[in-house]
């Protein structure tokens, strides 16, 4: 077992999922929490099945008449290779304070922010957004490389999205040809028209082009499809 396999996969952060830290006495960057949730789901599966969290405790701490802090203790659990792991972290948020302009501010979202803060901290212990938390994000050249790396990942995923379905699409084309040759053109047309025939909106055009090419030697079938469907579906 490679102890850092997950760490290596999770370490690099997509620059499009990074935001500057605001409302703090220090500057820096942080990963967008919902992106972290997506990455946890990529690795472990849907929240509640492959991973999840529990709020163990939360409280408010007051510091004088205006200042207060909300603190939450969160336990993250996950299942990897059939084993369950869990650990805790603390998140905190200023819930009331005096602004620089002398205005009294109450943050009604403080509890939610504290829980999110703790959850992101937990994820960082598994390597998620490790480049940010380890200080590598301060290097502009590294940020540029991270952007190029995520572009490569997106392109690879998109290419695999429909191309890995080629065997399935070839079977689809054979079914349509067989239906046509046995006088069941409407069966072929219904398959071509059905929305659930194609993977998703992003890949549909490429999948249709591929299947259409496989039907190239069956011009009568293609003519029948064109005659019975809107032009956009036969293009």
GROMACS .gro file of C-alpha atoms in nm:
model
  235
    1UNK     CA    1   0.000   0.000   0.000
    2UNK     CA    2   0.134   0.342  -0.098
    3UNK     CA    3   0.072   0.559   0.208
    4UNK     CA    4   0.084   0.879   0.002
    5UNK     CA    5  -0.114   0.770  -0.304
    6UNK     CA    6  -0.422   0.968  -0.198
    7UNK     CA    7  -0.206   1.257  -0.082
    8UNK     CA    8  -0.041   1.283  -0.424
    9UNK     CA    9  -0.376   1.272  -0.608
   10UNK     CA   10  -0.533   1.535  -0.381
   11UNK     CA   11  -0.234   1.767  -0.336
   12UNK     CA   12  -0.259   1.990  -0.646
   13UNK     CA   13  -0.534   2.252  -0.642
   14UNK     CA   14  -0.710   2.387  -0.949
   15UNK     CA   15  -0.642   2.764  -0.960
   16UNK     CA   16  -1.006   2.813  -1.062
   17UNK     CA   17  -1.103   2.673  -0.721
   18UNK     CA   18  -0.890   2.913  -0.517
   19UNK     CA   19  -1.001   3.238  -0.358
   20UNK     CA   20  -0.818   3.505  -0.157
   21UNK     CA   21  -0.869   3.502   0.219
   22UNK     CA   22  -1.088   3.789   0.336
   23UNK     CA   23  -1.205   3.908   0.676
   24UNK     CA   24  -0.886   3.795   0.847
   25UNK     CA   25  -0.590   3.981   0.992
   26UNK     CA   26  -0.364   3.793   0.754
   27UNK     CA   27  -0.355   3.748   0.377
   28UNK     CA   28  -0.334   3.437   0.167
   29UNK     CA   29  -0.540   3.195  -0.037
   30UNK     CA   30  -0.782   2.918   0.043
   31UNK     CA   31  -0.955   2.646  -0.160
   32UNK     CA   32  -1.323   2.691  -0.235
   33UNK     CA   33  -1.505   2.465   0.012
   34UNK     CA   34  -1.752   2.323  -0.238
   35UNK     CA   35  -1.463   2.221  -0.464
   36UNK     CA   36  -1.316   2.031  -0.170
   37UNK     CA   37  -1.652   1.856  -0.127
   38UNK     CA   38  -1.644   1.763  -0.495
   39UNK     CA   39  -1.292   1.626  -0.463
   40UNK     CA   40  -1.387   1.421  -0.156
   41UNK     CA   41  -1.673   1.278  -0.362
   42UNK     CA   42  -1.433   1.201  -0.649
   43UNK     CA   43  -1.218   0.996  -0.416
   44UNK     CA   44  -1.466   0.830  -0.180
   45UNK     CA   45  -1.810   0.847  -0.340
   46UNK     CA   46  -2.130   1.034  -0.246
   47UNK     CA   47  -2.143   1.214   0.087
   48UNK     CA   48  -2.313   0.993   0.342
   49UNK     CA   49  -2.200   0.672   0.170
   50UNK     CA   50  -1.825   0.699   0.109
   51UNK     CA   51  -1.755   0.990   0.337
   52UNK     CA   52  -1.929   1.234   0.568
   53UNK     CA   53  -1.894   1.437   0.884
   54UNK     CA   54  -2.049   1.490   1.225
   55UNK     CA   55  -2.062   1.812   1.427
   56UNK     CA   56  -1.936   1.696   1.766
   57UNK     CA   57  -1.982   2.027   1.945
   58UNK     CA   58  -2.020   2.399   1.890
   59UNK     CA   59  -2.016   2.700   2.117
   60UNK     CA   60  -1.981   3.078   2.132
   61UNK     CA   61  -1.696   3.245   2.318
   62UNK     CA   62  -1.742   3.608   2.416
   63UNK     CA   63  -1.463   3.864   2.443
   64UNK     CA   64  -1.611   4.178   2.592
   65UNK     CA   65  -1.940   4.337   2.491
   66UNK     CA   66  -1.893   4.325   2.112
   67UNK     CA   67  -1.651   4.049   2.029
   68UNK     CA   68  -1.758   3.685   2.006
   69UNK     CA   69  -1.627   3.375   1.836
   70UNK     CA   70  -1.814   3.068   1.716
   71UNK     CA   71  -1.623   2.741   1.749
   72UNK     CA   72  -1.721   2.404   1.599
   73UNK     CA   73  -1.559   2.064   1.639
   74UNK     CA   74  -1.619   1.841   1.338
   75UNK     CA   75  -1.538   1.475   1.282
   76UNK     CA   76  -1.471   1.366   0.924
   77UNK     CA   77  -1.510   1.000   0.829
   78UNK     CA   78  -1.431   0.826   0.502
   79UNK     CA   79  -1.404   0.474   0.360
   80UNK     CA   80  -1.099   0.378   0.155
   81UNK     CA   81  -1.001   0.030   0.040
   82UNK     CA   82  -1.273  -0.114   0.262
   83UNK     CA   83  -1.141   0.059   0.574
   84UNK     CA   84  -1.304   0.342   0.763
   85UNK     CA   85  -1.099   0.638   0.880
   86UNK     CA   86  -1.207   0.930   1.097
   87UNK     CA   87  -1.055   1.224   1.280
   88UNK     CA   88  -1.151   1.566   1.415
   89UNK     CA   89  -1.064   1.929   1.357
   90UNK     CA   90  -1.174   2.266   1.492
   91UNK     CA   91  -1.319   2.554   1.291
   92UNK     CA   92  -1.390   2.904   1.410
   93UNK     CA   93  -1.550   3.227   1.288
   94UNK     CA   94  -1.593   3.575   1.429
   95UNK     CA   95  -1.965   3.590   1.501
   96UNK     CA   96  -1.985   3.949   1.627
   97UNK     CA   97  -1.738   4.237   1.625
   98UNK     CA   98  -1.689   4.608   1.571
   99UNK     CA   99  -1.588   4.702   1.220
  100UNK     CA  100  -1.307   4.948   1.145
  101UNK     CA  101  -1.578   5.208   1.085
  102UNK     CA  102  -1.715   5.153   1.435
  103UNK     CA  103  -2.022   4.954   1.323
  104UNK     CA  104  -2.139   4.655   1.524
  105UNK     CA  105  -2.145   4.348   1.298
  106UNK     CA  106  -2.325   4.019   1.364
  107UNK     CA  107  -2.249   3.731   1.127
  108UNK     CA  108  -2.554   3.505   1.123
  109UNK     CA  109  -2.367   3.256   0.905
  110UNK     CA  110  -2.090   3.209   1.161
  111UNK     CA  111  -2.194   2.853   1.261
  112UNK     CA  112  -2.201   2.740   0.899
  113UNK     CA  113  -1.863   2.899   0.829
  114UNK     CA  114  -1.708   2.735   1.134
  115UNK     CA  115  -1.825   2.391   1.026
  116UNK     CA  116  -1.696   2.454   0.673
  117UNK     CA  117  -1.363   2.573   0.812
  118UNK     CA  118  -1.326   2.256   1.019
  119UNK     CA  119  -1.424   2.035   0.724
  120UNK     CA  120  -1.165   2.192   0.494
  121UNK     CA  121  -0.901   2.154   0.765
  122UNK     CA  122  -0.990   1.786   0.798
  123UNK     CA  123  -0.960   1.740   0.422
  124UNK     CA  124  -0.618   1.904   0.429
  125UNK     CA  125  -0.494   1.626   0.658
  126UNK     CA  126  -0.563   1.383   0.373
  127UNK     CA  127  -0.369   1.601   0.130
  128UNK     CA  128  -0.651   1.797  -0.031
  129UNK     CA  129  -0.526   2.144  -0.135
  130UNK     CA  130  -0.194   2.050   0.020
  131UNK     CA  131  -0.008   2.287  -0.210
  132UNK     CA  132  -0.194   2.582  -0.058
  133UNK     CA  133  -0.154   2.477   0.304
  134UNK     CA  134   0.215   2.396   0.255
  135UNK     CA  135   0.288   2.743   0.115
  136UNK     CA  136   0.358   2.642  -0.245
  137UNK     CA  137   0.081   2.871  -0.367
  138UNK     CA  138   0.307   3.170  -0.293
  139UNK     CA  139   0.515   3.076  -0.598
  140UNK     CA  140   0.362   3.222  -0.916
  141UNK     CA  141   0.543   2.967  -1.132
  142UNK     CA  142   0.389   2.684  -0.931
  143UNK     CA  143   0.040   2.835  -0.968
  144UNK     CA  144   0.094   2.850  -1.346
  145UNK     CA  145   0.202   2.484  -1.347
  146UNK     CA  146  -0.101   2.386  -1.136
  147UNK     CA  147  -0.330   2.553  -1.391
  148UNK     CA  148  -0.163   2.367  -1.677
  149UNK     CA  149  -0.186   2.040  -1.485
  150UNK     CA  150  -0.560   2.080  -1.425
  151UNK     CA  151  -0.615   2.176  -1.789
  152UNK     CA  152  -0.442   1.849  -1.881
  153UNK     CA  153  -0.666   1.655  -1.640
  154UNK     CA  154  -0.983   1.816  -1.774
  155UNK     CA  155  -0.882   1.748  -2.133
  156UNK     CA  156  -0.795   1.386  -2.052
  157UNK     CA  157  -1.126   1.332  -1.873
  158UNK     CA  158  -1.327   1.486  -2.155
  159UNK     CA  159  -1.147   1.276  -2.414
  160UNK     CA  160  -1.207   0.960  -2.215
  161UNK     CA  161  -1.569   1.056  -2.151
  162UNK     CA  162  -1.708   0.934  -2.485
  163UNK     CA  163  -1.411   0.745  -2.634
  164UNK     CA  164  -1.418   0.485  -2.359
  165UNK     CA  165  -1.778   0.415  -2.466
  166UNK     CA  166  -1.672   0.318  -2.819
  167UNK     CA  167  -1.741  -0.056  -2.767
  168UNK     CA  168  -2.089   0.029  -2.639
  169UNK     CA  169  -2.149   0.268  -2.928
  170UNK     CA  170  -2.034   0.005  -3.178
  171UNK     CA  171  -2.290  -0.239  -3.033
  172UNK     CA  172  -2.551   0.034  -3.066
  173UNK     CA  173  -2.467   0.080  -3.434
  174UNK     CA  174  -2.484  -0.297  -3.494
  175UNK     CA  175  -2.826  -0.308  -3.330
  176UNK     CA  176  -2.953  -0.028  -3.554
  177UNK     CA  177  -2.813  -0.198  -3.864
  178UNK     CA  178  -2.967  -0.530  -3.766
  179UNK     CA  179  -3.305  -0.365  -3.705
  180UNK     CA  180  -3.284  -0.194  -4.045
  181UNK     CA  181  -3.194  -0.514  -4.227
  182UNK     CA  182  -3.489  -0.693  -4.064
  183UNK     CA  183  -3.740  -0.428  -4.165
  184UNK     CA  184  -3.759  -0.265  -3.822
  185UNK     CA  185  -3.645   0.086  -3.908
  186UNK     CA  186  -3.860   0.240  -3.635
  187UNK     CA  187  -3.664   0.047  -3.371
  188UNK     CA  188  -3.343   0.200  -3.503
  189UNK     CA  189  -3.501   0.545  -3.517
  190UNK     CA  190  -3.630   0.521  -3.160
  191UNK     CA  191  -3.282   0.428  -3.035
  192UNK     CA  192  -3.125   0.719  -3.221
  193UNK     CA  193  -3.386   0.959  -3.086
  194UNK     CA  194  -3.386   0.843  -2.721
  195UNK     CA  195  -3.212   1.090  -2.491
  196UNK     CA  196  -3.074   0.815  -2.268
  197UNK     CA  197  -2.889   0.660  -2.563
  198UNK     CA  198  -2.619   0.923  -2.531
  199UNK     CA  199  -2.390   0.982  -2.231
  200UNK     CA  200  -2.454   1.350  -2.162
  201UNK     CA  201  -2.496   1.685  -2.331
  202UNK     CA  202  -2.119   1.750  -2.347
  203UNK     CA  203  -2.040   1.423  -2.525
  204UNK     CA  204  -2.358   1.374  -2.725
  205UNK     CA  205  -2.237   1.541  -3.043
  206UNK     CA  206  -1.915   1.337  -3.054
  207UNK     CA  207  -2.100   1.013  -2.984
  208UNK     CA  208  -2.356   1.084  -3.257
  209UNK     CA  209  -2.079   1.160  -3.508
  210UNK     CA  210  -1.907   0.833  -3.424
  211UNK     CA  211  -2.220   0.620  -3.459
  212UNK     CA  212  -2.321   0.810  -3.774
  213UNK     CA  213  -1.985   0.719  -3.925
  214UNK     CA  214  -2.040   0.353  -3.839
  215UNK     CA  215  -2.366   0.369  -4.035
  216UNK     CA  216  -2.184   0.503  -4.341
  217UNK     CA  217  -2.225   0.184  -4.544
  218UNK     CA  218  -2.598   0.180  -4.479
  219UNK     CA  219  -2.710   0.490  -4.664
  220UNK     CA  220  -3.075   0.382  -4.670
  221UNK     CA  221  -3.078   0.364  -4.289
  222UNK     CA  222  -2.919   0.706  -4.262
  223UNK     CA  223  -3.171   0.846  -4.512
  224UNK     CA  224  -3.454   0.697  -4.308
  225UNK     CA  225  -3.323   0.857  -3.990
  226UNK     CA  226  -3.293   1.195  -4.165
  227UNK     CA  227  -3.646   1.165  -4.294
  228UNK     CA  228  -3.795   1.087  -3.955
  229UNK     CA  229  -3.603   1.308  -3.712
  230UNK     CA  230  -3.531   1.679  -3.677
  231UNK     CA  231  -3.228   1.784  -3.879
  232UNK     CA  232  -3.023   1.856  -3.567
  233UNK     CA  233  -3.045   1.492  -3.461
  234UNK     CA  234  -2.923   1.363  -3.796
  235UNK     CA  235  -2.646   1.615  -3.849
   0.00000   0.00000   0.00000
